[in-house]
């Protein structure tokens, strides 16, 4: 895990939080419009000069700022490519004067669902933001790299069942228009339309004699009378477990939570120099796409 950047205070990277942002080196995609090529292809730091930080330096910074910051954003690159789970544990162990720990937001491109699931199951993340590059058919062209779409779709399903999340798309004229946004929305809807439905009507569970009539489960005092299970606040009061699937993620209109359209802006550093000639996207270019996305998401924002 190489830490190549730190924004000490941000009011925009973590919705509703005063946070810092940590940048990890490495990415398994090659999006030509990426503003952070030095986080993707330059491990030596020779092309783009940037400081690297040790884990101890970051943890020391977080300890000093624990009474002033609410959250920690971890981004990249693709942070799940190298992020150490033990690093997250150490961040969560830091308590402020109110005995609260840091909220953690992770940005991801969705190619590491197994690692993300492990982090969720340990309660080490509070907000997840996933980039949706385009429709399923256009994905490989946009990211300029072979991508396992099964993993992308697994991550979409996993994240859409999490209490706090956003999906977001960087809109470029060469890749996106209103029809493309509509295709993205239909794709997401098809993947997530059963998320949030209770397992109470699942015949694979309710009619399964191996579960319902199994005395090793129903009459097992090691399960039913086990205080380590029934009275464990880490299980019973953990919102990442109890609210994970069946609450708040899809509302009564079967809409997903948060989606952002991010308009492409030029930068002095881009992965592919051909994108320097790309036309920038204005707020007015995204209004119709916002309307389309609002049919599928409760909250749809524009970032330019």
GROMACS .gro file of N, CA and C in nm, residues 6-11 18-20 57-72 94-97 100 102:
model
   93
    6UNK      N    1  -0.248   1.339   0.044
    6UNK     CA    2  -0.334   1.367   0.159
    6UNK      C    3  -0.391   1.508   0.146
    7UNK      N    4  -0.522   1.518   0.142
    7UNK     CA    5  -0.590   1.646   0.158
    7UNK      C    6  -0.633   1.653   0.304
    8UNK      N    7  -0.581   1.750   0.375
    8UNK     CA    8  -0.600   1.750   0.521
    8UNK      C    9  -0.741   1.788   0.564
    9UNK      N   10  -0.810   1.866   0.483
    9UNK     CA   11  -0.948   1.902   0.515
    9UNK      C   12  -1.029   1.914   0.387
   10UNK      N   13  -1.143   1.848   0.382
   10UNK     CA   14  -1.235   1.861   0.269
   10UNK      C   15  -1.378   1.868   0.319
   11UNK      N   16  -1.456   1.955   0.255
   11UNK     CA   17  -1.598   1.967   0.287
   11UNK      C   18  -1.685   1.906   0.178
   18UNK      N   19  -1.703   1.666   0.772
   18UNK     CA   20  -1.574   1.734   0.757
   18UNK      C   21  -1.470   1.623   0.760
   19UNK      N   22  -1.394   1.611   0.654
   19UNK     CA   23  -1.310   1.492   0.638
   19UNK      C   24  -1.173   1.527   0.585
   20UNK      N   25  -1.088   1.427   0.579
   20UNK     CA   26  -0.964   1.434   0.504
   20UNK      C   27  -0.972   1.328   0.394
   57UNK      N   28   0.255   0.798   0.966
   57UNK     CA   29   0.233   0.942   0.950
   57UNK      C   30   0.084   0.973   0.939
   58UNK      N   31   0.013   0.893   0.862
   58UNK     CA   32  -0.131   0.917   0.845
   58UNK      C   33  -0.206   0.893   0.976
   59UNK      N   34  -0.175   0.784   1.044
   59UNK     CA   35  -0.242   0.755   1.169
   59UNK      C   36  -0.211   0.861   1.274
   60UNK      N   37  -0.086   0.911   1.275
   60UNK     CA   38  -0.050   1.019   1.366
   60UNK      C   39  -0.128   1.146   1.336
   61UNK      N   40  -0.144   1.177   1.207
   61UNK     CA   41  -0.224   1.293   1.166
   61UNK      C   42  -0.368   1.278   1.213
   62UNK      N   43  -0.425   1.159   1.193
   62UNK     CA   44  -0.564   1.135   1.232
   62UNK      C   45  -0.582   1.143   1.383
   63UNK      N   46  -0.483   1.099   1.456
   63UNK     CA   47  -0.489   1.109   1.602
   63UNK      C   48  -0.492   1.256   1.644
   64UNK      N   49  -0.412   1.339   1.582
   64UNK     CA   50  -0.408   1.481   1.617
   64UNK      C   51  -0.536   1.553   1.578
   65UNK      N   52  -0.599   1.510   1.470
   65UNK     CA   53  -0.717   1.581   1.419
   65UNK      C   54  -0.848   1.517   1.459
   66UNK      N   55  -0.845   1.421   1.550
   66UNK     CA   56  -0.963   1.341   1.583
   66UNK      C   57  -1.079   1.423   1.639
   67UNK      N   58  -1.052   1.539   1.698
   67UNK     CA   59  -1.160   1.622   1.753
   67UNK      C   60  -1.206   1.730   1.656
   68UNK      N   61  -1.151   1.730   1.535
   68UNK     CA   62  -1.184   1.831   1.435
   68UNK      C   63  -1.241   1.770   1.307
   69UNK      N   64  -1.204   1.647   1.277
   69UNK     CA   65  -1.252   1.579   1.157
   69UNK      C   66  -1.354   1.472   1.193
   70UNK      N   67  -1.452   1.454   1.104
   70UNK     CA   68  -1.553   1.350   1.124
   70UNK      C   69  -1.523   1.224   1.044
   71UNK      N   70  -1.462   1.244   0.928
   71UNK     CA   71  -1.449   1.131   0.837
   71UNK      C   72  -1.316   1.123   0.767
   72UNK      N   73  -1.292   1.005   0.709
   72UNK     CA   74  -1.173   0.978   0.630
   72UNK      C   75  -1.218   0.920   0.496
   94UNK      N   76  -0.927   0.482   1.659
   94UNK     CA   77  -0.904   0.618   1.708
   94UNK      C   78  -1.037   0.677   1.754
   95UNK      N   79  -1.041   0.722   1.877
   95UNK     CA   80  -1.163   0.778   1.935
   95UNK      C   81  -1.144   0.926   1.967
   96UNK      N   82  -1.249   1.007   1.943
   96UNK     CA   83  -1.241   1.148   1.980
   96UNK      C   84  -1.291   1.169   2.123
   97UNK      N   85  -1.302   1.295   2.165
   97UNK     CA   86  -1.340   1.322   2.304
   97UNK      C   87  -1.483   1.280   2.336
  100UNK      N   88  -1.635   0.879   1.989
  100UNK     CA   89  -1.678   0.837   1.857
  100UNK      C   90  -1.555   0.813   1.770
  102UNK      N   91  -1.382   0.755   1.366
  102UNK     CA   92  -1.395   0.813   1.234
  102UNK      C   93  -1.494   0.735   1.147
   0.00000   0.00000   0.00000
